[in-house]
N, CA, C and O of each residue as an XYZ file, in Angstrom:
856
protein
N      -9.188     80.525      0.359
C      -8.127     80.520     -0.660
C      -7.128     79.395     -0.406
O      -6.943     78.811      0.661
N      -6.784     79.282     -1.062
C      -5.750     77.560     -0.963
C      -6.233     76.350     -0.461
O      -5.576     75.533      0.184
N      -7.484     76.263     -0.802
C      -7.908     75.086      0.454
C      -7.473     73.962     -0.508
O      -7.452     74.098     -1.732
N      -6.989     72.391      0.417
C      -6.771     71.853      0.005
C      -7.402     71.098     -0.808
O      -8.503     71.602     -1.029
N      -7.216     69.876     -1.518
C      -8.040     69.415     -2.220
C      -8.506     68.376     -1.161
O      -8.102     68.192     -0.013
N      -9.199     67.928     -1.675
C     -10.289     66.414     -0.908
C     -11.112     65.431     -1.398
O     -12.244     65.692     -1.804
N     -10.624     64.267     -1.396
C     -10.897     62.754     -1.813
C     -12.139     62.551     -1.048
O     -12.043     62.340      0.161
N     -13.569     62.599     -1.752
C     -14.473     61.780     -0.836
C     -14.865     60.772     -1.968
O     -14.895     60.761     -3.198
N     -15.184     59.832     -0.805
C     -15.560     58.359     -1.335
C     -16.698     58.332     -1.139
O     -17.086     59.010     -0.188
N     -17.871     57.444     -2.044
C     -18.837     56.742     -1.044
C     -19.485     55.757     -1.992
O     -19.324     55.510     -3.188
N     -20.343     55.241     -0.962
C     -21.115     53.926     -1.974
C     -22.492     54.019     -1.835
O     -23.021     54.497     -0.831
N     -23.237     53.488     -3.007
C     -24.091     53.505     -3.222
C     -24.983     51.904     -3.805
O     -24.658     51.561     -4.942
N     -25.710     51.270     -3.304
C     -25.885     50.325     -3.996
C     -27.519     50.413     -4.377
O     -28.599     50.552     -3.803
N     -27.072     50.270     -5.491
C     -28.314     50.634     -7.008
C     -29.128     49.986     -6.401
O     -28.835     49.040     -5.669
N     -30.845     50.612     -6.724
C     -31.390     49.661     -6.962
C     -31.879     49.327     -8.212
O     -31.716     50.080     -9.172
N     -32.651     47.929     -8.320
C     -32.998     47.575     -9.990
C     -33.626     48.753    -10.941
O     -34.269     49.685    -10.457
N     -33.414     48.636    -12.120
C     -33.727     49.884    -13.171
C     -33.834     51.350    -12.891
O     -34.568     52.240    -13.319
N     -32.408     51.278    -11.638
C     -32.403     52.940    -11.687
C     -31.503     53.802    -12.664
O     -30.392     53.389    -12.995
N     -31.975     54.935    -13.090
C     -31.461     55.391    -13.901
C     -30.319     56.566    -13.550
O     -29.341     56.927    -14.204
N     -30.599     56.813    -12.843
C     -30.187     58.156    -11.736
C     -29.869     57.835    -10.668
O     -30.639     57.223     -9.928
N     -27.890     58.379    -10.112
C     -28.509     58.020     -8.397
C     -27.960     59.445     -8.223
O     -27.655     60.290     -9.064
N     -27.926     59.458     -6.894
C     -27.953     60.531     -6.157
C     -26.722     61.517     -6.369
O     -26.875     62.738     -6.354
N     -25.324     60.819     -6.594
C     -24.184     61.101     -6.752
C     -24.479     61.882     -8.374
O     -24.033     63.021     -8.243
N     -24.955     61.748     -9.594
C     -25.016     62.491    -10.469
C     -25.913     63.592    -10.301
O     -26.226     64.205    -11.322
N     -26.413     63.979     -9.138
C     -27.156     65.264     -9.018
C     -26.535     66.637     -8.717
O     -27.004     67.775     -8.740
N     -24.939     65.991     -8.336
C     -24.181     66.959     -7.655
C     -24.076     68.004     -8.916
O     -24.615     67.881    -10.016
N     -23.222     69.080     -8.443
C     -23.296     69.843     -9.639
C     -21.404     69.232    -10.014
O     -20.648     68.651     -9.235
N     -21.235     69.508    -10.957
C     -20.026     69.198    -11.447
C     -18.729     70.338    -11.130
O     -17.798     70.128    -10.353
N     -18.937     71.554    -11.929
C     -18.035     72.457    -12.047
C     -16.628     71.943    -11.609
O     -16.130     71.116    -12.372
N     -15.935     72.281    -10.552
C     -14.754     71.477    -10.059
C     -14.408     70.116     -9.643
O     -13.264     69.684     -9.496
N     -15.640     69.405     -9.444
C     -15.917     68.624     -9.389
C     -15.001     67.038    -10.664
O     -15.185     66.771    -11.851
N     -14.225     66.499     -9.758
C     -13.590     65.560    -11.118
C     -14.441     64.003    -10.082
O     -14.137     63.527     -8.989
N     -15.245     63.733    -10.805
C     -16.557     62.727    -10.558
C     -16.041     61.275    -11.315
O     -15.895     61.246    -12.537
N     -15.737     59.865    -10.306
C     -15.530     59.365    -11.401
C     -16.574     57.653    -10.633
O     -16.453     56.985     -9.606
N     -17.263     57.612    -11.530
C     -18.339     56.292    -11.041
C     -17.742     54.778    -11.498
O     -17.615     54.401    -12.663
N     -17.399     53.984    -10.244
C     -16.697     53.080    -10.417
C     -17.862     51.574     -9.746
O     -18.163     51.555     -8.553
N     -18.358     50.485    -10.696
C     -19.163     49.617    -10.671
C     -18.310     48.296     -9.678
O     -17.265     47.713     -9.968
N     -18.921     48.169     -8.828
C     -18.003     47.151     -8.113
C     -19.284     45.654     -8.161
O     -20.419     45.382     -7.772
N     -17.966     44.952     -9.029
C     -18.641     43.621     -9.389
C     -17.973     42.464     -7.993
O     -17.040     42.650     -7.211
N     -18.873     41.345     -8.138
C     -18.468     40.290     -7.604
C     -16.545     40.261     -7.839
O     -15.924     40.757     -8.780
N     -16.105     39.675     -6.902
C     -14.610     38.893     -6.909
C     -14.431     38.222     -8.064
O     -15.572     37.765     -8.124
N     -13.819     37.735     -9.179
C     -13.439     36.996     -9.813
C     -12.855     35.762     -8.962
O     -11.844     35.867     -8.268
N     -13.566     34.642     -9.086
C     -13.152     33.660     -8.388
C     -11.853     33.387     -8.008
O     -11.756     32.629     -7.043
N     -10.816     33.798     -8.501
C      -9.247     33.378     -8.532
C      -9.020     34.291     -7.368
O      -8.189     33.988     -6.512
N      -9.914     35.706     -7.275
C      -9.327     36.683     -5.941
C      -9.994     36.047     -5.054
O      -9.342     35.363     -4.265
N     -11.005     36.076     -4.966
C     -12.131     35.069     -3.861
C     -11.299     33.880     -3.138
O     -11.008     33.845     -1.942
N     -10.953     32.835     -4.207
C     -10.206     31.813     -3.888
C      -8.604     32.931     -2.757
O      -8.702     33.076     -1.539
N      -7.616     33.395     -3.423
C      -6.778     33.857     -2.611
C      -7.267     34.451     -1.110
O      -6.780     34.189     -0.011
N      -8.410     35.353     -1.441
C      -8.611     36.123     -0.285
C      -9.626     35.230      1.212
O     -10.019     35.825      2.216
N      -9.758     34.259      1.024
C     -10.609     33.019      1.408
C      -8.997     32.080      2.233
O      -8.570     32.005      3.385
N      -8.631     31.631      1.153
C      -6.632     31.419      1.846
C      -6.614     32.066      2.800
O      -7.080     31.675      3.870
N      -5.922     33.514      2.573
C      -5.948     34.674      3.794
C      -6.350     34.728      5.050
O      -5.660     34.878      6.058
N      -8.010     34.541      4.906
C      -8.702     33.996      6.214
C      -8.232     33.093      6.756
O      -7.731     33.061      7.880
N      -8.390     31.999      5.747
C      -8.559     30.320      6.744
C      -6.879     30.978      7.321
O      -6.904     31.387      8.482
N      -6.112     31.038      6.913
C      -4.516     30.772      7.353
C      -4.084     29.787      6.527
O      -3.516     28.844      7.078
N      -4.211     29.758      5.302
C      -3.676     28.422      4.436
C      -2.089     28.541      4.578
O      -1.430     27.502      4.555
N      -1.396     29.897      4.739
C       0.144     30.422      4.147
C       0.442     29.863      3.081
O      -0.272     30.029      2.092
N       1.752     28.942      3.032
C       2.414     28.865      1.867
C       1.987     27.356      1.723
O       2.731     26.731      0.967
N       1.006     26.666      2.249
C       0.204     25.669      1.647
C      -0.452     25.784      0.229
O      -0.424     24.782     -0.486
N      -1.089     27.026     -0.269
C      -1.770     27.186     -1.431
C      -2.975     27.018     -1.010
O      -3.238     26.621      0.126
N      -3.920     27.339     -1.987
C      -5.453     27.113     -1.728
C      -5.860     26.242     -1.466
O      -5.711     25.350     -2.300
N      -6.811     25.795      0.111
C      -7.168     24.336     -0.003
C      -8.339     24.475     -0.052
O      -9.076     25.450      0.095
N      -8.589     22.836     -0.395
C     -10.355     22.337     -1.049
C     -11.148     23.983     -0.193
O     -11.472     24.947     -0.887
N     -11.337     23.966      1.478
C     -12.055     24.856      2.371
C     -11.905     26.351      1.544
O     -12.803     27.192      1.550
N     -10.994     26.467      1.048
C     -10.901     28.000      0.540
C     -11.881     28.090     -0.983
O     -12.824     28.862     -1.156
N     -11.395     27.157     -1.903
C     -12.124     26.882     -3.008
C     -13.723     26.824     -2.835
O     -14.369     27.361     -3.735
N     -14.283     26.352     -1.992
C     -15.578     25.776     -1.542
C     -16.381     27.334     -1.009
O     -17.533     27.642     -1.312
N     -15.487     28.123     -0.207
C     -15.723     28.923      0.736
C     -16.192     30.150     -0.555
O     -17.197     30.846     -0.701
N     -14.822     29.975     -1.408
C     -15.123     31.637     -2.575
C     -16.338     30.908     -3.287
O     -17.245     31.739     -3.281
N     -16.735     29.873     -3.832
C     -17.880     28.981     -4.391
C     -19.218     29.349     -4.005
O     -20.114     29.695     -4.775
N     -19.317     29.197     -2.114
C     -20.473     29.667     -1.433
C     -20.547     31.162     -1.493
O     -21.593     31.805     -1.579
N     -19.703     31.502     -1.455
C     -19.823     33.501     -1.213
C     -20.235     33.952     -2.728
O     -20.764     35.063     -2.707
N     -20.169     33.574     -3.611
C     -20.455     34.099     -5.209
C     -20.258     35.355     -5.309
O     -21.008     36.293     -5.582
N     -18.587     35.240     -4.927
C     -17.963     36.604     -4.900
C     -18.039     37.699     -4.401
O     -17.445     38.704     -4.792
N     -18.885     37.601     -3.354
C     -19.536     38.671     -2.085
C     -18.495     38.761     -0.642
O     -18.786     38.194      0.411
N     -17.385     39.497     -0.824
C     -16.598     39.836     -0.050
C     -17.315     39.282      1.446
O     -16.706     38.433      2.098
N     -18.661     39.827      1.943
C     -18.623     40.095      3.244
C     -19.151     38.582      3.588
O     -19.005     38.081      4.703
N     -19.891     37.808      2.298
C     -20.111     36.755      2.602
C     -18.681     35.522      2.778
O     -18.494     34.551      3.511
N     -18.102     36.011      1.981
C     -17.029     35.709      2.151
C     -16.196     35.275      3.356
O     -15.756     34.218      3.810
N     -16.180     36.729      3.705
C     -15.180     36.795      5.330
C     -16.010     35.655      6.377
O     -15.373     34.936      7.147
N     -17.298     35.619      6.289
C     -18.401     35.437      7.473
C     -18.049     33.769      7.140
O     -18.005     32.800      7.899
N     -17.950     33.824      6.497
C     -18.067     31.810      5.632
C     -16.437     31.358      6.290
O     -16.355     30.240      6.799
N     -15.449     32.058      6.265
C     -14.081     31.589      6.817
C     -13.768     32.055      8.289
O     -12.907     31.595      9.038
N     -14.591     32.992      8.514
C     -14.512     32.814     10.162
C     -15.274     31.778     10.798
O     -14.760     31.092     11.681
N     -16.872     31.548     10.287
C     -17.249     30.435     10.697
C     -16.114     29.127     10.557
O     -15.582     28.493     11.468
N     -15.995     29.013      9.433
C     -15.138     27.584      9.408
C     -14.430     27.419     10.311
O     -14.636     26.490     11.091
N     -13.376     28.291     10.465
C     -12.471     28.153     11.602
C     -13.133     28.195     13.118
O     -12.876     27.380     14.004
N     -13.701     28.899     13.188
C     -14.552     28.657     14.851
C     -15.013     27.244     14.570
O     -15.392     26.768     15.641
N     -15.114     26.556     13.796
C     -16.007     24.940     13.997
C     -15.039     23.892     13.328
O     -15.357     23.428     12.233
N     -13.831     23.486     13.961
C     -13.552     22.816     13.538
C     -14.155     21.252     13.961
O     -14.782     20.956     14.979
N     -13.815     20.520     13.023
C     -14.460     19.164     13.123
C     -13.533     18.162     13.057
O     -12.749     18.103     12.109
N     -13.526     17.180     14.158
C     -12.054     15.909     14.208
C     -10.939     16.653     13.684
O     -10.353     16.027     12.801
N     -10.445     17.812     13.946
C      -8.872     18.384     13.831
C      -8.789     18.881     12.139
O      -7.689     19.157     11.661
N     -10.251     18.976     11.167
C     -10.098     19.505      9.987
C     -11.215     20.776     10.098
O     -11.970     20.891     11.065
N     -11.196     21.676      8.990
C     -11.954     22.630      9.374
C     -13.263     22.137      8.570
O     -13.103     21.550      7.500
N     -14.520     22.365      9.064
C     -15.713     21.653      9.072
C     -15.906     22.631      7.760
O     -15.283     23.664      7.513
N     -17.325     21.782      6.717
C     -17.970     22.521      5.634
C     -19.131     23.545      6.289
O     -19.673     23.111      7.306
N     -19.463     24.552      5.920
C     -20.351     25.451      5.939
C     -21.023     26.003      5.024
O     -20.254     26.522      4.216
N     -21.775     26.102      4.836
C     -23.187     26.862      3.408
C     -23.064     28.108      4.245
O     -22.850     28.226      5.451
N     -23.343     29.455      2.838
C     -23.671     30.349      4.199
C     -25.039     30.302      5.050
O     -25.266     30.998      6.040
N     -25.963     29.292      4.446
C     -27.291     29.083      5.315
C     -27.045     28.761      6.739
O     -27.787     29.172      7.630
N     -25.744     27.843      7.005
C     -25.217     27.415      8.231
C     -24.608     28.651      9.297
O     -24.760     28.528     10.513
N     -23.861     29.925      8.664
C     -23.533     30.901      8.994
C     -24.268     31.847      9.312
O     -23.848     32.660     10.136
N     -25.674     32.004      8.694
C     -26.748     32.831      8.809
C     -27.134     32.756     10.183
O     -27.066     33.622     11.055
N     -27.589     31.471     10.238
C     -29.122     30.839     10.819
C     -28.083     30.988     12.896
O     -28.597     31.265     13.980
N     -26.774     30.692     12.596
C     -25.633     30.542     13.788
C     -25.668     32.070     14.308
O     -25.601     32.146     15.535
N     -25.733     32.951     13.821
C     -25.606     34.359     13.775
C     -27.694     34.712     14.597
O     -28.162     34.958     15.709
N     -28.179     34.533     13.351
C     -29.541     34.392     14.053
C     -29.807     34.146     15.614
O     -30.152     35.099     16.312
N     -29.653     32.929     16.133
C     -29.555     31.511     16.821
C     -29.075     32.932     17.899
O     -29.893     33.191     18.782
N     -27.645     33.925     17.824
C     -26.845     34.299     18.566
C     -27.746     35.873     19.203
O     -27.678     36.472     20.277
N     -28.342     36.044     18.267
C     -29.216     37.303     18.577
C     -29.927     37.482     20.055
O     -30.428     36.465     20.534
N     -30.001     38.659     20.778
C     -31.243     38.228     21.728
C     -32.985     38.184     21.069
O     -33.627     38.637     20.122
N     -33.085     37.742     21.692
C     -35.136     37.715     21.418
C     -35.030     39.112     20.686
O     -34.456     39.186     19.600
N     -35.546     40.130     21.246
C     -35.933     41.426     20.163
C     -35.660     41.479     19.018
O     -36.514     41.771     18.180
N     -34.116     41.148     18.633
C     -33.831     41.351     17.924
C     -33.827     40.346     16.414
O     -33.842     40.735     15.246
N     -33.800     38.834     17.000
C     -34.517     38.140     15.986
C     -35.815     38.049     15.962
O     -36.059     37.088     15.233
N     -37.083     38.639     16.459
C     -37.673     38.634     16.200
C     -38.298     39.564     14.968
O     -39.245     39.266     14.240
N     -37.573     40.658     14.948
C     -37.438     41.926     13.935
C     -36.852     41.342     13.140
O     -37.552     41.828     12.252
N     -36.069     40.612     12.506
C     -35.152     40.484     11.628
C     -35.921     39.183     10.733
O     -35.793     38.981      9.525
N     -36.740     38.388     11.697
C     -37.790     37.208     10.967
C     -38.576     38.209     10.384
O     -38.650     38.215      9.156
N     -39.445     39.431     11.317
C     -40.765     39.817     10.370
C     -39.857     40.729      8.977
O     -40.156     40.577      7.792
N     -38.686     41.697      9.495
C     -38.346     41.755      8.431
C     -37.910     41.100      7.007
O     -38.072     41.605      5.896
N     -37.232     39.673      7.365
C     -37.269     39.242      5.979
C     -38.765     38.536      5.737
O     -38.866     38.605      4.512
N     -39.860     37.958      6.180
C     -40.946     37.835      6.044
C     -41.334     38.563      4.802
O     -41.695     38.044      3.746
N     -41.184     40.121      5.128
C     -42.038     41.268      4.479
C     -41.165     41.254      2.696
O     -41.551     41.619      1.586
N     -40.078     40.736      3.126
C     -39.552     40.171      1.009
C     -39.794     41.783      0.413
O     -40.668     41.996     -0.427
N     -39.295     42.408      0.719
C     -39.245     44.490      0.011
C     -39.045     45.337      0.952
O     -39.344     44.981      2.092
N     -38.604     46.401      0.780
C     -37.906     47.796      1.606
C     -39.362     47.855      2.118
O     -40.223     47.739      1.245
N     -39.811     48.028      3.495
C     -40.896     48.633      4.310
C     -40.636     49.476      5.486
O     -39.809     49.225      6.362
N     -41.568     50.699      5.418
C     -40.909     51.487      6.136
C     -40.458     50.922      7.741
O     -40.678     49.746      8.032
N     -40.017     51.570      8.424
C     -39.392     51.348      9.857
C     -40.809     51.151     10.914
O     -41.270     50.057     11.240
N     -41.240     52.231     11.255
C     -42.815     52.623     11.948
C     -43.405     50.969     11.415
O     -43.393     50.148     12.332
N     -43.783     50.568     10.378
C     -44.879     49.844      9.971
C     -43.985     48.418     10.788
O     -44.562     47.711     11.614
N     -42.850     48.242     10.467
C     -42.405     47.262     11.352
C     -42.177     47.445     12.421
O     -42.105     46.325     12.926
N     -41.974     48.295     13.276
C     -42.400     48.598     14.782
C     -43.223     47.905     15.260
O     -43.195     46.876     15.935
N     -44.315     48.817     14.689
C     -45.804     48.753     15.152
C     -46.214     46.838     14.861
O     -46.844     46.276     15.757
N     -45.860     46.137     13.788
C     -46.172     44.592     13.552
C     -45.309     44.103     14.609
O     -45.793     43.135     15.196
N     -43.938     44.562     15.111
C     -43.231     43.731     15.586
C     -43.728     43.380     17.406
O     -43.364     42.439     18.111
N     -44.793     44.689     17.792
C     -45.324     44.852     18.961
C     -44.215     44.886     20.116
O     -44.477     44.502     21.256
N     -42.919     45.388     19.729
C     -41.747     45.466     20.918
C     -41.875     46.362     21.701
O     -41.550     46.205     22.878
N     -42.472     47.735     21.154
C     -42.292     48.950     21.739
C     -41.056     49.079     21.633
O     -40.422     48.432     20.799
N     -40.317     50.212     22.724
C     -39.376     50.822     22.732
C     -38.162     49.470     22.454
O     -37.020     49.850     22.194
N     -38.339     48.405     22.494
C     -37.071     47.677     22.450
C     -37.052     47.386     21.011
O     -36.260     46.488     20.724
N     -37.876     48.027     19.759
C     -37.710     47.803     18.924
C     -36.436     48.827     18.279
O     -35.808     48.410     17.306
N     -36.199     49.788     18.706
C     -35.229     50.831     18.338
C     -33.732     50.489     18.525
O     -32.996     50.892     17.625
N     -33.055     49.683     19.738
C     -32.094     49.039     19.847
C     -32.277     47.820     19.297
O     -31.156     47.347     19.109
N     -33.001     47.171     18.990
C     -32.862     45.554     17.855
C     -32.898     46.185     16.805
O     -32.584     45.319     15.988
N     -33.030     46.916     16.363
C     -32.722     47.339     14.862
C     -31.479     47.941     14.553
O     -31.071     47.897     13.393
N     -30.578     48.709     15.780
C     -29.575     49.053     15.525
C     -28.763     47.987     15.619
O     -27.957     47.851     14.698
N     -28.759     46.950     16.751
C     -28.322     45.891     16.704
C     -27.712     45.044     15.337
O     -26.619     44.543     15.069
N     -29.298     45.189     14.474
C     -29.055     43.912     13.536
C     -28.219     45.132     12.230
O     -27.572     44.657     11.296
N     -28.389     46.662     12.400
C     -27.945     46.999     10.842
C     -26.432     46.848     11.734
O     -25.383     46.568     11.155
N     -26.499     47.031     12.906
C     -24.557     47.350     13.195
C     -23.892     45.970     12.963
O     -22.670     45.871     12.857
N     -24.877     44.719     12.874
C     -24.622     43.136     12.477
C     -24.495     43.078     11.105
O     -24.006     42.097     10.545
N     -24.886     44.025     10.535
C     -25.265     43.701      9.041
C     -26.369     42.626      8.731
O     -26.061     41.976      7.733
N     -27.300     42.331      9.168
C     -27.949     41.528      8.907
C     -29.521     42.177      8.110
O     -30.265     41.569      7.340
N     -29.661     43.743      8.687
C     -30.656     44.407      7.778
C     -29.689     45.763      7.460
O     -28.649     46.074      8.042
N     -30.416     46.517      6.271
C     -29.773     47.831      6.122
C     -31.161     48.884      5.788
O     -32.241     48.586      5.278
N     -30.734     50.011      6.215
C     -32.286     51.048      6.109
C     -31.674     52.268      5.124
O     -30.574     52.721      4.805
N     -32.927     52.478      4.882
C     -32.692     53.949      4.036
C     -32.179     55.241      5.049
O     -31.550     56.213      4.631
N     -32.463     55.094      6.027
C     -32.182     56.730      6.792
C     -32.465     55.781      8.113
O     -32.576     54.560      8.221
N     -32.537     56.879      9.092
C     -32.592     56.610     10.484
C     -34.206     57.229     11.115
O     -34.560     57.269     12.293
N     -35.002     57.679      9.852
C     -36.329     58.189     10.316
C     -36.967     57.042     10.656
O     -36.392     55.975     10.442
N     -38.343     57.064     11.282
C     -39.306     55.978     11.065
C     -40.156     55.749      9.975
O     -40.812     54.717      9.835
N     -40.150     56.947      8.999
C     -40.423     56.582      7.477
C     -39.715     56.118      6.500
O     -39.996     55.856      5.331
N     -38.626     56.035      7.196
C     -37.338     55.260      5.845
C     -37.238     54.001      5.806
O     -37.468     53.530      6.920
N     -37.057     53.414      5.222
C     -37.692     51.915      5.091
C     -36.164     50.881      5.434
O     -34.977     51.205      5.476
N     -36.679     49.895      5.584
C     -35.779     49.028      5.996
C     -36.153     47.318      5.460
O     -37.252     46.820      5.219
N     -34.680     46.660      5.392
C     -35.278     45.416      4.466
C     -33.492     44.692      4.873
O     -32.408     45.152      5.232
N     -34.041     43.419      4.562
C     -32.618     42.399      4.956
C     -31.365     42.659      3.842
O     -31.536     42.766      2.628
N     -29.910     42.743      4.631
C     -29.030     43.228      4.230
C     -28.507     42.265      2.837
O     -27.653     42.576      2.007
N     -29.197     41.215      2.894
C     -28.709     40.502      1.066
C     -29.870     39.696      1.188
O     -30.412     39.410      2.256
N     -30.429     39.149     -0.556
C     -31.175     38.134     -0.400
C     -31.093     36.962      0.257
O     -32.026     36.410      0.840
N     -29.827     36.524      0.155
C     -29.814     35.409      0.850
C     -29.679     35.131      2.607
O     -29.578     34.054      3.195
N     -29.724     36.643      3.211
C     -30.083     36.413      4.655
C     -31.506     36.249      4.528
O     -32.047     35.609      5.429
N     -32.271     36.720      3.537
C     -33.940     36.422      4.030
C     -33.758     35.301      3.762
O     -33.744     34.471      4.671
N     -33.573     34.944      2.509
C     -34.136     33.334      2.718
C     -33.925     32.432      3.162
O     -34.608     31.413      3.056
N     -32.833     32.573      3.836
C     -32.424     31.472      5.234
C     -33.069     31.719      6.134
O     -33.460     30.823      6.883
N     -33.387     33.069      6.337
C     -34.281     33.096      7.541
C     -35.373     32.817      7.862
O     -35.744     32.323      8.927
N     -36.478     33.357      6.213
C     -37.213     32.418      5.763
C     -37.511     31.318      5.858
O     -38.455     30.769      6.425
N     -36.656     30.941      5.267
C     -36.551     28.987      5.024
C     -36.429     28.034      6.618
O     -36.810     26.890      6.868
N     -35.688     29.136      7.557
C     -36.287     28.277      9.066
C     -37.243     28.629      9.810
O     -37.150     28.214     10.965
N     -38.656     29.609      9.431
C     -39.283     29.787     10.006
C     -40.059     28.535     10.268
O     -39.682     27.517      9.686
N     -41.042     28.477     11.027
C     -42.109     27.264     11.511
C     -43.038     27.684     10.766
O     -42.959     28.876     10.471
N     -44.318     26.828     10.157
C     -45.418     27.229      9.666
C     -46.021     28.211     10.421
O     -46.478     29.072      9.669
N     -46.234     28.471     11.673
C     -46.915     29.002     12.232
C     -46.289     30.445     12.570
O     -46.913     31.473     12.832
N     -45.282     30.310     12.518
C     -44.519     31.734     12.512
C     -44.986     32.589     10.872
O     -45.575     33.652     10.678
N     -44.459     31.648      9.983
C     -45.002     32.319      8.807
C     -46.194     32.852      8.491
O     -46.371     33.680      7.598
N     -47.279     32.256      9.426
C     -48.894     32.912      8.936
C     -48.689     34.269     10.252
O     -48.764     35.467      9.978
N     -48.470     33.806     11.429
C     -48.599     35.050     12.282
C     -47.880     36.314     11.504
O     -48.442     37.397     11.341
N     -46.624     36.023     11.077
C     -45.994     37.425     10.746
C     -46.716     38.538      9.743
O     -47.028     39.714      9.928
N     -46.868     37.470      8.371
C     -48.039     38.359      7.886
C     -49.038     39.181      7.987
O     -49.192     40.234      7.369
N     -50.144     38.406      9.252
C     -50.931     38.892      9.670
C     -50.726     40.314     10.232
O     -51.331     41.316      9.850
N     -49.596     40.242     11.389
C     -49.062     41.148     11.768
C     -48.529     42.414     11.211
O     -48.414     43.454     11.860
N     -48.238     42.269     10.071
C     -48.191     43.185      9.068
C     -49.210     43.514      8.520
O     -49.080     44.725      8.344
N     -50.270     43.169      8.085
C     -51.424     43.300      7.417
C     -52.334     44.340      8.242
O     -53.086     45.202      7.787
N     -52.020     43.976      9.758
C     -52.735     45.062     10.878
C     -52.621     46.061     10.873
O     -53.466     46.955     10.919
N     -50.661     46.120     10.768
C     -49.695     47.462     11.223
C     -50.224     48.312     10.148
O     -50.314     49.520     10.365
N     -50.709     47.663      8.629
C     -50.928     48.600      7.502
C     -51.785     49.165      7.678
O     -51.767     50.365      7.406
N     -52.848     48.603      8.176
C     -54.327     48.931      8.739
C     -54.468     50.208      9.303
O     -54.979     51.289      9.011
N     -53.585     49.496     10.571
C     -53.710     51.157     11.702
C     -52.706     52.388     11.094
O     -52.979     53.420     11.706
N     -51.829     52.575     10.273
C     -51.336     52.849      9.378
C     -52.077     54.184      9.020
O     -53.291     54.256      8.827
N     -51.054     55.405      8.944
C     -52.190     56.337      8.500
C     -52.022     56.441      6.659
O     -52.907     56.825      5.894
N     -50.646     55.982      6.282
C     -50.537     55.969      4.991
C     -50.631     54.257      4.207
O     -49.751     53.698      3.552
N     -52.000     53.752      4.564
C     -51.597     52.294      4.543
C     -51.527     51.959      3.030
O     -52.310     52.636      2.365
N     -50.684     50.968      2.242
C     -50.873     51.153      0.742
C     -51.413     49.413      0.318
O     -50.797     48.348      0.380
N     -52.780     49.734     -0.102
C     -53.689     48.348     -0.480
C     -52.855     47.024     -0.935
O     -52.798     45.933     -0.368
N     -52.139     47.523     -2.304
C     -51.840     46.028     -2.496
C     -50.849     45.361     -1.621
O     -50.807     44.132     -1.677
N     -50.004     46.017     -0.778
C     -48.740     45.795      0.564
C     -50.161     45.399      1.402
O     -50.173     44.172      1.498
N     -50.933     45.774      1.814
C     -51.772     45.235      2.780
C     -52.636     43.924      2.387
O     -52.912     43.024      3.180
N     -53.003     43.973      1.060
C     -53.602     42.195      0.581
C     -52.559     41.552      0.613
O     -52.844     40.363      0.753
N     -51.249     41.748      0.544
C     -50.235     40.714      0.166
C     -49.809     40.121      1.584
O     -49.263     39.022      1.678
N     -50.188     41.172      3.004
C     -50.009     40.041      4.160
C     -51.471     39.537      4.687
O     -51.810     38.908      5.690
N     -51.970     39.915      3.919
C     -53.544     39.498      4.908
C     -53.139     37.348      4.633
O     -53.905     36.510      5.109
């Protein structure tokens, strides 16, 4: 009796042509439900909140801040990651340019072994695949369970659950394809393969995911 009331929050990020998420299953009754779409920054906040970082103060926005909300395409976290880099690298006493490809690949670069090695076959695999199936391709054994917490507590992948059937996949497109984009030829044919096996030995293996790394 009297219990108080209570604000819960949470997020959810859609995937393409869903119609339903999880949050409209609740039942309603007392329930005051209200679904709020969170778009990109409008460049003008981007631009301010980019200031903020670098430390512009009462300079106003400079070129680095403009450039910085430009590269992030209004993606808060890309955002932050793009103006901390800058400032860690300055260049002859100005703050140096950065892509976030430059921010990615630095972050990568910083990983131990296990853990970029999971994070290449994962963006490799380009779709949510379960956890187990990348285990088993990544051939770490047990050190595959801490490189994965590693990279979601990095943000660099995000998973459906914490089972080994819940799937897991790189935390924005554009970390795969930087990561992608520096693999070696020869990294790119092994990883596949490696996947193509894991589907194999696989007790639920699904055909066309398995022609697509052979």
């Amino acid at each position: 009796p009297d219990a108080p009331g209570v604000l819960f929050v949470a997020t959810l990020r859609g995937a393409p042509g869903q119609v339903r998420t999880p949050f409209e299953t609740l039942e309603s009754g007392a329930l005051a439900r209200r679904m709020i779409d969170v778009n990109p920054l409008p460049e003008s906040h981007a631009v301010a909140l980019a200031s903020a970082l670098l430390g512009d103060g009462d300079r106003g926005a400079s070129d680095d801040a403009v450039r910085i909300a430009r590269e992030a395409s209004g993606n808060p976290f890309f955002l932050g990651e793009l103006a901390r880099f800058t400032r860690a690298h300055p260049s002859d006493g100005a703050l140096s340019p950065a892509t976030l490809r430059d921010v990615v690949l630095a972050r990568v670069r910083a990983l131990p072994d296990p853990a970029r090695s999971l994070l290449e076959l994962v963006s490799v695999v380009g779709q949510p695949m379960p956890q187990r199936v990348i285990f088993d391709a990544s051939g770490l054994g047990v050190e595959a369970y801490p490189a994965l917490r590693l990279l979601r507590a990095a943000n660099m992948v995000r998973t459906a659950g914490a089972k080994e059937a819940d799937a897991v996949e790189p935390y924005h497109d554009r970390i795969r394809e930087s990561v992608v984009e520096s693999l070696a030829p020869e990294s790119l044919r092994a990883r596949p393969r490696a996947l193509a096996e894991a589907h194999e030995r696989g007790e639920h293996a699904a055909p066309a995911l398995h022609a697509k790394h052979q």
